[in-house]
Short mmCIF file of C-alpha atoms in Angstrom, two decimals:
data_model
loop_
_atom_site.label_atom_id
_atom_site.label_comp_id
_atom_site.label_asym_id
_atom_site.label_seq_id
_atom_site.Cartn_x
_atom_site.Cartn_y
_atom_site.Cartn_z
CA UNK A 1 0.23 -0.19 0.17
CA UNK A 2 1.45 3.29 -1.08
CA UNK A 3 1.05 6.35 0.96
CA UNK A 4 1.34 10.03 0.08
CA UNK A 5 2.41 12.44 2.56
CA UNK A 6 0.34 15.90 2.60
CA UNK A 7 2.15 18.66 2.40
CA UNK A 8 2.03 21.10 5.50
CA UNK A 9 0.08 24.65 4.21
CA UNK A 10 2.80 27.27 4.79
CA UNK A 11 1.73 29.82 7.88
CA UNK A 12 3.50 33.31 7.81
CA UNK A 13 5.27 34.06 10.79
CA UNK A 14 2.73 35.68 13.56
CA UNK A 15 3.97 39.79 14.04
CA UNK A 16 4.09 39.90 18.85
CA UNK A 17 2.01 42.94 19.27
CA UNK A 18 4.60 46.24 18.33
CA UNK A 19 4.53 49.26 20.13
CA UNK A 20 3.05 52.52 18.50
CA UNK A 21 4.98 54.17 15.97
CA UNK A 22 4.08 57.80 16.46
CA UNK A 23 5.62 60.83 17.16
CA UNK A 24 4.96 64.37 17.52
CA UNK A 25 8.25 66.90 16.64
CA UNK A 26 7.55 71.18 16.68
CA UNK A 27 10.63 73.33 15.84
CA UNK A 28 10.24 76.36 16.66
CA UNK A 29 13.23 79.12 15.37
CA UNK A 30 12.84 83.12 14.27
CA UNK A 31 12.16 82.24 10.92
CA UNK A 32 9.63 79.73 11.55
CA UNK A 33 6.83 77.14 13.77
CA UNK A 34 6.62 73.55 12.23
CA UNK A 35 4.61 71.42 13.82
CA UNK A 36 4.79 67.55 12.64
CA UNK A 37 2.62 64.55 14.10
CA UNK A 38 3.06 61.29 12.57
CA UNK A 39 1.14 57.82 12.27
CA UNK A 40 3.72 54.98 10.61
CA UNK A 41 1.48 52.49 10.37
CA UNK A 42 -1.31 54.49 8.92
CA UNK A 43 -3.87 54.80 6.52
CA UNK A 44 -2.00 57.66 4.35
CA UNK A 45 -4.50 60.55 5.85
CA UNK A 46 -3.32 63.97 5.79
CA UNK A 47 -3.47 67.44 6.42
CA UNK A 48 -0.70 69.81 5.18
CA UNK A 49 -0.79 73.15 6.21
CA UNK A 50 2.80 75.31 5.29
CA UNK A 51 1.66 78.67 3.25
CA UNK A 52 3.32 76.93 0.29
CA UNK A 53 0.52 75.16 -2.06
CA UNK A 54 3.27 73.12 -4.20
CA UNK A 55 4.79 71.37 -0.80
CA UNK A 56 1.50 70.60 0.96
CA UNK A 57 0.38 68.52 -2.79
CA UNK A 58 3.47 66.69 -2.54
CA UNK A 59 3.32 65.85 1.41
CA UNK A 60 0.03 64.86 0.13
CA UNK A 61 2.04 62.66 -1.78
CA UNK A 62 4.25 61.01 0.82
CA UNK A 63 1.27 60.17 3.12
CA UNK A 64 -1.15 58.69 0.62
CA UNK A 65 1.44 56.45 -1.02
CA UNK A 66 3.56 55.97 2.52
CA UNK A 67 0.63 55.01 4.33
CA UNK A 68 1.84 57.58 6.86
CA UNK A 69 -0.98 59.86 8.44
CA UNK A 70 0.33 63.12 8.44
CA UNK A 71 -0.41 66.33 10.09
CA UNK A 72 1.38 69.05 9.25
CA UNK A 73 1.12 72.57 10.83
CA UNK A 74 3.89 75.31 9.33
CA UNK A 75 4.26 78.93 9.28
CA UNK A 76 7.24 81.17 8.13
CA UNK A 77 8.43 83.72 6.72
CA UNK A 78 7.37 83.27 3.31
CA UNK A 79 7.02 86.61 2.60
CA UNK A 80 10.63 86.84 1.38
CA UNK A 81 10.51 83.13 -0.27
CA UNK A 82 9.92 79.46 0.72
CA UNK A 83 13.47 78.11 1.82
CA UNK A 84 13.33 78.12 5.14
CA UNK A 85 10.12 76.57 5.66
CA UNK A 86 9.93 74.12 3.08
CA UNK A 87 13.84 73.35 4.67
CA UNK A 88 12.25 73.15 8.11
CA UNK A 89 9.26 70.84 7.67
CA UNK A 90 11.80 68.85 6.03
CA UNK A 91 13.89 68.83 9.12
CA UNK A 92 10.90 68.40 11.71
CA UNK A 93 9.57 65.28 9.27
CA UNK A 94 12.85 63.29 9.68
CA UNK A 95 12.80 64.33 13.18
CA UNK A 96 9.65 62.45 13.74
CA UNK A 97 10.34 59.69 11.13
CA UNK A 98 13.27 59.29 13.91
CA UNK A 99 11.53 60.03 16.52
CA UNK A 100 8.83 56.97 15.94
CA UNK A 101 11.27 54.71 14.40
CA UNK A 102 13.23 54.39 17.32
CA UNK A 103 15.71 51.68 17.80
CA UNK A 104 14.65 50.55 14.15
CA UNK A 105 13.91 47.13 15.62
CA UNK A 106 11.83 44.92 12.90
CA UNK A 107 11.68 46.95 10.11
CA UNK A 108 12.70 45.75 6.66
CA UNK A 109 14.74 48.68 6.74
CA UNK A 110 16.03 48.96 2.59
CA UNK A 111 13.15 50.20 0.43
CA UNK A 112 13.61 50.89 -3.72
CA UNK A 113 10.40 51.98 -5.71
CA UNK A 114 10.37 52.79 -9.80
CA UNK A 115 7.64 55.17 -10.39
CA UNK A 116 6.37 56.62 -13.59
CA UNK A 117 4.06 59.88 -14.05
CA UNK A 118 3.30 60.44 -18.01
CA UNK A 119 6.87 60.78 -19.65
CA UNK A 120 8.43 61.45 -16.19
CA UNK A 121 10.79 58.08 -14.82
CA UNK A 122 12.20 58.20 -11.23
CA UNK A 123 13.82 56.12 -9.03
CA UNK A 124 14.08 55.71 -5.70
CA UNK A 125 16.48 53.39 -3.07
CA UNK A 126 16.41 54.14 0.41
CA UNK A 127 18.00 52.57 3.67
CA UNK A 128 17.16 53.21 6.66
CA UNK A 129 21.21 52.68 7.96
CA UNK A 130 21.60 55.91 10.99
CA UNK A 131 23.75 57.35 8.39
CA UNK A 132 22.82 60.23 6.66
CA UNK A 133 23.45 60.50 3.15
CA UNK A 134 22.05 61.66 -0.18
CA UNK A 135 22.64 60.70 -4.14
CA UNK A 136 20.50 63.44 -6.00
CA UNK A 137 20.18 63.03 -9.44
CA UNK A 138 16.99 64.83 -10.84
CA UNK A 139 17.04 66.95 -13.40
CA UNK A 140 14.13 69.95 -13.26
CA UNK A 141 14.00 71.64 -16.73
CA UNK A 142 12.57 74.85 -15.13
CA UNK A 143 12.65 77.19 -12.21
CA UNK A 144 9.55 76.94 -10.85
CA UNK A 145 6.28 74.85 -11.10
CA UNK A 146 3.58 77.50 -10.02
CA UNK A 147 5.47 79.37 -7.02
CA UNK A 148 7.56 76.82 -6.15
CA UNK A 149 11.19 76.64 -6.45
CA UNK A 150 12.12 73.92 -7.87
CA UNK A 151 15.74 73.90 -6.28
CA UNK A 152 14.01 73.10 -3.11
CA UNK A 153 12.82 70.16 -4.34
CA UNK A 154 17.06 69.36 -3.15
CA UNK A 155 17.35 70.71 -0.14
CA UNK A 156 13.51 69.55 1.62
CA UNK A 157 15.20 65.98 1.24
CA UNK A 158 18.47 67.20 2.54
CA UNK A 159 16.93 68.23 5.59
CA UNK A 160 14.61 64.66 5.19
CA UNK A 161 18.03 62.56 4.96
CA UNK A 162 20.20 64.03 8.10
CA UNK A 163 17.42 64.17 10.71
CA UNK A 164 16.06 61.09 9.92
CA UNK A 165 19.50 59.32 9.27
CA UNK A 166 18.96 57.49 5.78
CA UNK A 167 20.82 56.94 2.96
CA UNK A 168 18.47 57.94 0.04
CA UNK A 169 19.14 57.87 -3.43
CA UNK A 170 17.50 59.83 -6.07
CA UNK A 171 17.28 58.58 -9.97
CA UNK A 172 15.89 60.40 -12.51
CA UNK A 173 15.89 57.93 -15.16
CA UNK A 174 13.21 60.06 -17.53
CA UNK A 175 11.19 63.37 -17.68
CA UNK A 176 10.58 66.79 -19.38
CA UNK A 177 7.81 68.19 -17.44
CA UNK A 178 8.71 69.47 -14.21
CA UNK A 179 5.76 68.82 -12.42
CA UNK A 180 5.75 65.62 -13.11
CA UNK A 181 9.73 64.88 -12.46
CA UNK A 182 8.74 66.25 -8.73
CA UNK A 183 5.26 64.52 -7.77
CA UNK A 184 7.27 60.93 -9.80
CA UNK A 185 10.03 61.82 -7.26
CA UNK A 186 7.81 61.95 -4.10
CA UNK A 187 5.62 58.95 -4.92
CA UNK A 188 8.97 57.16 -5.60
CA UNK A 189 10.30 58.24 -2.18
CA UNK A 190 6.97 57.72 -0.59
CA UNK A 191 6.71 53.26 -1.79
CA UNK A 192 9.98 53.36 -1.02
CA UNK A 193 10.05 54.07 2.87
CA UNK A 194 6.71 51.90 2.92
CA UNK A 195 8.62 49.00 2.00
CA UNK A 196 11.31 49.95 4.47
CA UNK A 197 8.94 50.94 7.31
CA UNK A 198 7.11 47.63 7.35
CA UNK A 199 7.87 45.15 10.46
CA UNK A 200 9.86 41.96 9.11
CA UNK A 201 7.74 39.15 10.70
CA UNK A 202 10.65 36.74 10.16
CA UNK A 203 12.52 39.12 13.13
CA UNK A 204 9.82 41.60 14.55
CA UNK A 205 12.19 42.56 17.62
CA UNK A 206 15.50 42.23 16.45
CA UNK A 207 17.35 45.34 14.65
CA UNK A 208 18.06 44.39 11.00
CA UNK A 209 21.85 45.29 10.82
CA UNK A 210 24.75 42.31 11.15
CA UNK A 211 26.24 44.89 13.50
CA UNK A 212 22.74 44.87 16.28
CA UNK A 213 22.70 49.01 15.58
CA UNK A 214 21.36 51.20 13.49
CA UNK A 215 22.54 54.67 14.99
CA UNK A 216 24.94 56.65 14.03
#
């Protein structure tokens, strides 16, 4: 009599209870007043009131495509220009990301995404390594999108990288429309973060590093 072993059904590891990954950070200077609240395990809800409409639009992309609940309120000296407010929003968002992550136990850590938006194509790869680094490869053809100075895109990512302690590579593969290039970048960044911030069920309570630490 021949018997056959029935394969055991595959079961995914169960993630033990995990603390809430939320943070609120306030940054006040003589130039700006910024408050950021976020929940890394959210639904993509966003309230962004920075006084810079295009930046608000991009912050909505981060929340929606990263599935991060995000509330940002900022006032600043935009009567001069948008630089200080744009930069300080990036700084405060980076600090909030770092605070919500804590010691970074359990995260996948690495993320990457290739985002098309019509003719634009942008690739982002990132690592919540504890070592801030930005490689920025955008070539935005116009100086402004609406009233937003396109040089400020790089300044925003410099700020968020330095204060969240991530390594971030942004590479433009195609694109001629400034709005499309920038929006594809923020969408790719958001999806890369979503991947990196997910909890890895196979090591949910350990540091994803052979060194045992992910802080500078």
